[in-house]
Amino acid sequence: EYLKKIQDQISAGFAFIGTILGAFAALALLVSSFVISNTFAVLIGQRVRELALLRTLGARGSSLVLMLIIEALVVGIVFSAIGALAVYAVAGLLSLLFNNILITYDPMAFVAGVALCTIVTVLASLAPARTALRISPISAMSANTEQAVKKPSIIGGIIGVVLAIAGGILTTAALKDNNGGTAITTIMWACLLYALAVFLLTPWILLPLVRIIGSVLRGQTGKLALANSLRSPKRTVSTGRAVLVGTLVIGIVLTGHSVLSTSIAKELDR
């Protein structure tokens, strides 16, 4: 009976670790979507004249959207497969270095990982494609191909503030919770709310912050950096979102590692 109790505790511990790793994977996909969207926005921005020429020659907008989606699909499949194979290579290396670690290979995990990453890649490329196709062929063939920048959404800003407050409430509740497992789960939900709040509030915070920093740095380098940042505000916001959420993920990983190490040490001492 004692061995069964220990086995149940170990199984519950591994299940909990699996939940935490799943949450980290979700946040990693969120950050990756920002980076992918920014990359496709840059690539499509460099091909505005090419797309405009195709529109001028009679290509329909739906055809161009389909072309860009197929490109994103191919990129997603190829590089997701490369990343999944790299994971198996790292797992094999770990099994060679540490004989006490048992590595299992599941083909369905490979397929699911490639499919999920491909879907994220395609979805992240949709918004840049639609933005590029809003440009008329005449304006895109001119010397100025800069796109009009929309003002940040007021509703998005309000929702971002509400999510940030909700995350703060969950964080406070987790700090007062004496149950370690429930507290960590609550913190993970709070981190997800913080990530969504960062996504929605970045347009309201980042650009004014860039202008303030640019006014402080009065040198030629500061002026060039400010002009480059404000020349394409949408790209700046997209990059800022990726950096901010990435920093959040790194903080979560380090905090989770510290909490898990402390929890395991206490269990071993007990």
mmCIF file of C-alpha atoms in Angstrom:
data_model
loop_
_atom_site.group_PDB
_atom_site.id
_atom_site.type_symbol
_atom_site.label_atom_id
_atom_site.label_comp_id
_atom_site.label_asym_id
_atom_site.label_seq_id
_atom_site.Cartn_x
_atom_site.Cartn_y
_atom_site.Cartn_z
ATOM 1 C CA GLU A 1 0.000 0.000 0.000
ATOM 2 C CA TYR A 2 2.867 2.370 0.798
ATOM 3 C CA LEU A 3 4.514 1.651 -2.577
ATOM 4 C CA LYS A 4 1.206 2.295 -4.348
ATOM 5 C CA LYS A 5 0.900 5.612 -2.541
ATOM 6 C CA ILE A 6 4.412 6.592 -3.600
ATOM 7 C CA GLN A 7 3.639 5.541 -7.176
ATOM 8 C CA ASP A 8 0.489 7.660 -7.213
ATOM 9 C CA GLN A 9 2.418 10.651 -5.895
ATOM 10 C CA ILE A 10 5.092 10.237 -8.560
ATOM 11 C CA SER A 11 2.445 9.892 -11.293
ATOM 12 C CA ALA A 12 0.684 13.020 -10.058
ATOM 13 C CA GLY A 13 4.000 14.869 -10.026
ATOM 14 C CA PHE A 14 4.786 13.911 -13.612
ATOM 15 C CA ALA A 15 1.265 14.851 -14.699
ATOM 16 C CA PHE A 16 1.702 18.240 -13.078
ATOM 17 C CA ILE A 17 5.075 18.719 -14.804
ATOM 18 C CA GLY A 18 3.420 17.790 -18.094
ATOM 19 C CA THR A 19 0.776 20.465 -17.508
ATOM 20 C CA ILE A 20 3.440 23.090 -16.841
ATOM 21 C CA LEU A 21 5.408 22.076 -19.945
ATOM 22 C CA GLY A 22 2.204 22.282 -21.977
ATOM 23 C CA ALA A 23 1.613 25.805 -20.703
ATOM 24 C CA PHE A 24 5.186 26.746 -21.636
ATOM 25 C CA ALA A 25 4.624 25.282 -25.111
ATOM 26 C CA ALA A 26 1.451 27.364 -25.524
ATOM 27 C CA LEU A 27 3.303 30.536 -24.559
ATOM 28 C CA ALA A 28 6.148 29.605 -26.915
ATOM 29 C CA LEU A 29 3.650 29.232 -29.765
ATOM 30 C CA LEU A 30 2.188 32.626 -28.877
ATOM 31 C CA VAL A 31 5.608 34.278 -29.061
ATOM 32 C CA SER A 32 6.428 32.404 -32.265
ATOM 33 C CA SER A 33 3.241 33.672 -33.887
ATOM 34 C CA PHE A 34 4.363 37.271 -33.256
ATOM 35 C CA VAL A 35 7.789 36.612 -34.771
ATOM 36 C CA ILE A 36 6.327 34.776 -37.767
ATOM 37 C CA SER A 37 3.784 37.529 -38.402
ATOM 38 C CA ASN A 38 6.507 40.184 -38.225
ATOM 39 C CA THR A 39 8.727 38.194 -40.603
ATOM 40 C CA PHE A 40 5.965 37.756 -43.160
ATOM 41 C CA ALA A 41 5.053 41.442 -42.843
ATOM 42 C CA VAL A 42 8.637 42.394 -43.735
ATOM 43 C CA LEU A 43 8.805 39.912 -46.618
ATOM 44 C CA ILE A 44 5.453 40.964 -48.057
ATOM 45 C CA GLY A 45 6.371 44.627 -47.626
ATOM 46 C CA GLN A 46 9.434 44.026 -49.795
ATOM 47 C CA ARG A 47 7.236 42.371 -52.446
ATOM 48 C CA VAL A 48 4.564 45.064 -52.637
ATOM 49 C CA ARG A 49 5.611 46.099 -56.148
ATOM 50 C CA GLU A 50 5.597 42.489 -57.314
ATOM 51 C CA LEU A 51 2.101 41.921 -55.908
ATOM 52 C CA ALA A 52 0.887 45.192 -57.402
ATOM 53 C CA LEU A 53 2.246 44.174 -60.798
ATOM 54 C CA LEU A 54 0.367 40.883 -60.601
ATOM 55 C CA ARG A 55 -2.801 42.794 -59.696
ATOM 56 C CA THR A 56 -2.240 45.092 -62.650
ATOM 57 C CA LEU A 57 -1.849 42.105 -64.977
ATOM 58 C CA GLY A 58 -5.254 40.801 -63.905
ATOM 59 C CA ALA A 59 -4.559 38.588 -60.897
ATOM 60 C CA ARG A 60 -7.404 38.566 -58.404
ATOM 61 C CA GLY A 61 -6.879 39.337 -54.756
ATOM 62 C CA SER A 62 -8.032 35.860 -53.752
ATOM 63 C CA SER A 63 -5.364 34.353 -56.024
ATOM 64 C CA LEU A 64 -2.637 36.389 -54.338
ATOM 65 C CA VAL A 65 -3.936 35.437 -50.902
ATOM 66 C CA LEU A 66 -3.885 31.771 -51.924
ATOM 67 C CA MET A 67 -0.323 32.144 -53.225
ATOM 68 C CA LEU A 68 0.871 33.658 -49.938
ATOM 69 C CA ILE A 69 -0.949 31.016 -47.897
ATOM 70 C CA ILE A 70 0.691 28.244 -49.922
ATOM 71 C CA GLU A 71 4.095 29.840 -49.316
ATOM 72 C CA ALA A 72 3.390 29.988 -45.577
ATOM 73 C CA LEU A 73 2.152 26.394 -45.657
ATOM 74 C CA VAL A 74 5.325 25.136 -47.339
ATOM 75 C CA VAL A 75 7.538 27.101 -44.944
ATOM 76 C CA GLY A 76 5.565 25.813 -41.957
ATOM 77 C CA ILE A 77 5.711 22.161 -43.004
ATOM 78 C CA VAL A 78 9.414 22.157 -43.912
ATOM 79 C CA PHE A 79 10.765 24.000 -40.901
ATOM 80 C CA SER A 80 8.345 22.400 -38.429
ATOM 81 C CA ALA A 81 9.548 18.996 -39.629
ATOM 82 C CA ILE A 82 13.169 20.110 -39.238
ATOM 83 C CA GLY A 83 12.468 21.343 -35.702
ATOM 84 C CA ALA A 84 10.651 18.124 -34.752
ATOM 85 C CA LEU A 85 13.511 16.002 -36.087
ATOM 86 C CA ALA A 86 15.961 18.146 -34.123
ATOM 87 C CA VAL A 87 13.983 17.347 -30.960
ATOM 88 C CA TYR A 88 14.387 13.617 -31.616
ATOM 89 C CA ALA A 89 18.101 14.136 -32.227
ATOM 90 C CA VAL A 90 18.477 15.971 -28.903
ATOM 91 C CA ALA A 91 16.485 13.232 -27.142
ATOM 92 C CA GLY A 92 18.781 10.588 -28.619
ATOM 93 C CA LEU A 93 21.829 12.537 -27.467
ATOM 94 C CA LEU A 94 20.415 12.773 -23.949
ATOM 95 C CA SER A 95 19.744 9.036 -23.883
ATOM 96 C CA LEU A 96 23.389 8.422 -24.807
ATOM 97 C CA LEU A 97 24.741 10.824 -22.192
ATOM 98 C CA PHE A 98 22.430 9.720 -19.374
ATOM 99 C CA ASN A 99 21.735 5.997 -19.270
ATOM 100 C CA ASN A 100 19.081 6.373 -16.557
ATOM 101 C CA ILE A 101 16.844 8.528 -18.765
ATOM 102 C CA LEU A 102 14.300 6.564 -20.786
ATOM 103 C CA ILE A 103 13.370 8.233 -24.095
ATOM 104 C CA THR A 104 10.243 7.133 -25.956
ATOM 105 C CA TYR A 105 9.513 8.012 -29.577
ATOM 106 C CA ASP A 106 5.899 8.566 -30.574
ATOM 107 C CA PRO A 107 5.188 9.123 -34.306
ATOM 108 C CA MET A 108 1.875 10.802 -33.465
ATOM 109 C CA ALA A 109 3.710 13.395 -31.393
ATOM 110 C CA PHE A 110 5.840 14.201 -34.439
ATOM 111 C CA VAL A 111 2.780 14.540 -36.679
ATOM 112 C CA ALA A 112 0.861 16.598 -34.116
ATOM 113 C CA GLY A 113 3.813 18.938 -33.554
ATOM 114 C CA VAL A 114 4.361 19.535 -37.264
ATOM 115 C CA ALA A 115 0.632 20.058 -37.864
ATOM 116 C CA LEU A 116 0.234 22.484 -34.955
ATOM 117 C CA CYS A 117 3.288 24.559 -35.885
ATOM 118 C CA THR A 118 2.182 24.652 -39.525
ATOM 119 C CA ILE A 119 -1.283 25.876 -38.540
ATOM 120 C CA VAL A 120 0.253 28.610 -36.375
ATOM 121 C CA THR A 121 2.509 29.655 -39.274
ATOM 122 C CA VAL A 122 -0.387 29.891 -41.716
ATOM 123 C CA LEU A 123 -2.599 31.803 -39.275
ATOM 124 C CA ALA A 124 0.220 34.226 -38.434
ATOM 125 C CA SER A 125 0.766 34.947 -42.138
ATOM 126 C CA LEU A 126 -2.872 35.829 -42.863
ATOM 127 C CA ALA A 127 -2.820 39.311 -41.355
ATOM 128 C CA PRO A 128 0.317 40.486 -43.250
ATOM 129 C CA ALA A 129 -1.115 39.098 -46.492
ATOM 130 C CA ARG A 130 -4.390 40.968 -46.050
ATOM 131 C CA THR A 131 -2.528 44.153 -45.149
ATOM 132 C CA ALA A 132 -0.412 43.995 -48.296
ATOM 133 C CA LEU A 133 -3.417 43.301 -50.492
ATOM 134 C CA ARG A 134 -5.233 46.392 -49.221
ATOM 135 C CA ILE A 135 -2.738 48.531 -51.125
ATOM 136 C CA SER A 136 -4.057 49.557 -54.520
ATOM 137 C CA PRO A 137 -1.876 48.672 -57.529
ATOM 138 C CA ILE A 138 -1.476 52.326 -58.503
ATOM 139 C CA SER A 139 -0.228 53.486 -55.111
ATOM 140 C CA ALA A 140 2.024 50.464 -54.716
ATOM 141 C CA MET A 141 3.712 51.096 -58.065
ATOM 142 C CA SER A 142 4.562 54.658 -57.018
ATOM 143 C CA ALA A 143 7.713 55.703 -55.181
ATOM 144 C CA ASN A 144 5.974 55.687 -51.801
ATOM 145 C CA THR A 145 4.803 52.258 -50.672
ATOM 146 C CA GLU A 146 4.320 53.021 -46.995
ATOM 147 C CA GLN A 147 1.031 51.780 -45.637
ATOM 148 C CA ALA A 148 -1.387 53.856 -43.660
ATOM 149 C CA VAL A 149 -1.192 53.018 -39.990
ATOM 150 C CA LYS A 150 -4.388 52.647 -38.052
ATOM 151 C CA LYS A 151 -4.756 54.074 -34.595
ATOM 152 C CA PRO A 152 -4.624 51.591 -31.713
ATOM 153 C CA SER A 153 -7.968 50.084 -30.846
ATOM 154 C CA ILE A 154 -9.597 51.677 -27.809
ATOM 155 C CA ILE A 155 -11.575 48.504 -27.133
ATOM 156 C CA GLY A 156 -8.366 46.461 -27.310
ATOM 157 C CA GLY A 157 -6.698 48.820 -24.831
ATOM 158 C CA ILE A 158 -9.612 48.505 -22.398
ATOM 159 C CA ILE A 159 -9.612 44.724 -22.684
ATOM 160 C CA GLY A 160 -5.842 44.715 -22.142
ATOM 161 C CA VAL A 161 -6.177 46.751 -18.937
ATOM 162 C CA VAL A 162 -8.929 44.415 -17.698
ATOM 163 C CA LEU A 163 -6.788 41.349 -18.439
ATOM 164 C CA ALA A 164 -3.796 42.894 -16.662
ATOM 165 C CA ILE A 165 -5.942 43.610 -13.590
ATOM 166 C CA ALA A 166 -7.326 40.058 -13.690
ATOM 167 C CA GLY A 167 -3.779 38.721 -13.881
ATOM 168 C CA GLY A 168 -2.817 40.800 -10.862
ATOM 169 C CA ILE A 169 -5.801 39.431 -8.931
ATOM 170 C CA LEU A 170 -4.837 35.857 -9.784
ATOM 171 C CA THR A 171 -1.231 36.543 -8.794
ATOM 172 C CA THR A 172 -2.346 37.897 -5.419
ATOM 173 C CA ALA A 173 -4.587 34.875 -4.893
ATOM 174 C CA ALA A 174 -1.725 32.513 -5.775
ATOM 175 C CA LEU A 175 0.610 34.205 -3.278
ATOM 176 C CA LYS A 176 -1.963 33.704 -0.516
ATOM 177 C CA ASP A 177 -2.674 30.076 -1.468
ATOM 178 C CA ASN A 178 -0.990 27.510 0.770
ATOM 179 C CA ASN A 179 -1.540 24.676 -1.706
ATOM 180 C CA GLY A 180 1.524 24.611 -3.950
ATOM 181 C CA GLY A 181 -0.077 22.828 -6.899
ATOM 182 C CA THR A 182 -3.095 25.128 -7.017
ATOM 183 C CA ALA A 183 -0.894 28.191 -6.600
ATOM 184 C CA ILE A 184 1.337 27.246 -9.537
ATOM 185 C CA THR A 185 -1.691 26.553 -11.734
ATOM 186 C CA THR A 186 -3.156 29.922 -10.796
ATOM 187 C CA ILE A 187 0.141 31.634 -11.609
ATOM 188 C CA MET A 188 0.192 29.967 -15.027
ATOM 189 C CA TRP A 189 -3.290 31.347 -15.774
ATOM 190 C CA ALA A 190 -2.122 34.755 -14.568
ATOM 191 C CA CYS A 191 0.871 34.597 -16.916
ATOM 192 C CA LEU A 192 -1.433 33.785 -19.825
ATOM 193 C CA LEU A 193 -3.554 36.834 -18.981
ATOM 194 C CA TYR A 194 -0.405 38.970 -18.736
ATOM 195 C CA ALA A 195 0.701 37.762 -22.179
ATOM 196 C CA LEU A 196 -2.662 38.700 -23.702
ATOM 197 C CA ALA A 197 -2.542 42.062 -21.932
ATOM 198 C CA VAL A 198 0.928 42.730 -23.364
ATOM 199 C CA PHE A 199 -0.355 41.860 -26.829
ATOM 200 C CA LEU A 200 -3.234 44.347 -26.561
ATOM 201 C CA LEU A 201 -1.448 47.172 -24.707
ATOM 202 C CA THR A 202 1.811 47.237 -26.672
ATOM 203 C CA PRO A 203 0.495 49.665 -29.359
ATOM 204 C CA TRP A 204 -0.522 52.110 -26.621
ATOM 205 C CA ILE A 205 2.726 51.892 -24.649
ATOM 206 C CA LEU A 206 5.555 51.113 -27.058
ATOM 207 C CA LEU A 207 5.296 53.952 -29.592
ATOM 208 C CA PRO A 208 5.030 56.760 -26.982
ATOM 209 C CA LEU A 209 7.940 55.122 -25.157
ATOM 210 C CA VAL A 210 9.978 55.103 -28.390
ATOM 211 C CA ARG A 211 9.268 58.816 -28.883
ATOM 212 C CA ILE A 212 10.332 59.590 -25.299
ATOM 213 C CA ILE A 213 13.580 57.640 -25.653
ATOM 214 C CA GLY A 214 14.195 59.294 -29.020
ATOM 215 C CA SER A 215 13.782 62.742 -27.467
ATOM 216 C CA VAL A 216 16.332 61.843 -24.784
ATOM 217 C CA LEU A 217 18.872 60.471 -27.287
ATOM 218 C CA ARG A 218 19.521 63.627 -29.281
ATOM 219 C CA GLY A 219 22.531 62.316 -31.175
ATOM 220 C CA GLN A 220 22.549 61.272 -34.801
ATOM 221 C CA THR A 221 22.255 57.605 -33.833
ATOM 222 C CA GLY A 222 19.204 58.307 -31.692
ATOM 223 C CA LYS A 223 17.534 60.286 -34.479
ATOM 224 C CA LEU A 224 18.142 57.508 -36.996
ATOM 225 C CA ALA A 225 16.829 54.869 -34.596
ATOM 226 C CA LEU A 226 13.718 56.951 -33.866
ATOM 227 C CA ALA A 227 13.030 57.561 -37.556
ATOM 228 C CA ASN A 228 13.502 53.883 -38.363
ATOM 229 C CA SER A 229 11.158 52.819 -35.549
ATOM 230 C CA LEU A 230 8.416 55.277 -36.489
ATOM 231 C CA ARG A 231 8.733 54.665 -40.224
ATOM 232 C CA SER A 232 6.866 51.371 -39.830
ATOM 233 C CA PRO A 233 4.968 51.525 -36.516
ATOM 234 C CA LYS A 234 3.134 48.270 -37.160
ATOM 235 C CA ARG A 235 6.402 46.373 -37.589
ATOM 236 C CA THR A 236 7.827 48.051 -34.482
ATOM 237 C CA VAL A 237 4.780 47.045 -32.447
ATOM 238 C CA SER A 238 4.929 43.471 -33.748
ATOM 239 C CA THR A 239 8.617 43.166 -32.854
ATOM 240 C CA GLY A 240 8.004 44.760 -29.458
ATOM 241 C CA ARG A 241 5.232 42.291 -28.735
ATOM 242 C CA ALA A 242 7.512 39.369 -29.511
ATOM 243 C CA VAL A 243 10.300 40.753 -27.316
ATOM 244 C CA LEU A 244 8.009 41.582 -24.379
ATOM 245 C CA VAL A 245 6.162 38.266 -24.431
ATOM 246 C CA GLY A 246 9.476 36.444 -24.899
ATOM 247 C CA THR A 247 10.833 38.167 -21.810
ATOM 248 C CA LEU A 248 7.682 37.123 -19.967
ATOM 249 C CA VAL A 249 8.185 33.509 -21.044
ATOM 250 C CA ILE A 250 11.822 33.540 -19.894
ATOM 251 C CA GLY A 251 10.738 34.925 -16.525
ATOM 252 C CA ILE A 252 8.066 32.228 -16.233
ATOM 253 C CA VAL A 253 10.535 29.463 -17.082
ATOM 254 C CA LEU A 254 13.104 30.665 -14.551
ATOM 255 C CA THR A 255 10.451 31.112 -11.871
ATOM 256 C CA GLY A 256 8.946 27.698 -12.614
ATOM 257 C CA HIS A 257 12.385 26.080 -12.447
ATOM 258 C CA SER A 258 13.039 27.679 -9.067
ATOM 259 C CA VAL A 259 9.630 26.632 -7.707
ATOM 260 C CA LEU A 260 9.949 23.057 -8.954
ATOM 261 C CA SER A 261 13.498 22.711 -7.603
ATOM 262 C CA THR A 262 12.433 23.979 -4.187
ATOM 263 C CA SER A 263 9.339 21.754 -4.143
ATOM 264 C CA ILE A 264 11.310 18.633 -5.108
ATOM 265 C CA ALA A 265 13.983 19.407 -2.480
ATOM 266 C CA LYS A 266 11.319 19.759 0.226
ATOM 267 C CA GLU A 267 9.673 16.477 -0.800
ATOM 268 C CA LEU A 268 13.008 14.671 -0.679
ATOM 269 C CA ASP A 269 13.764 16.111 2.766
ATOM 270 C CA ARG A 270 10.343 14.982 3.958
#
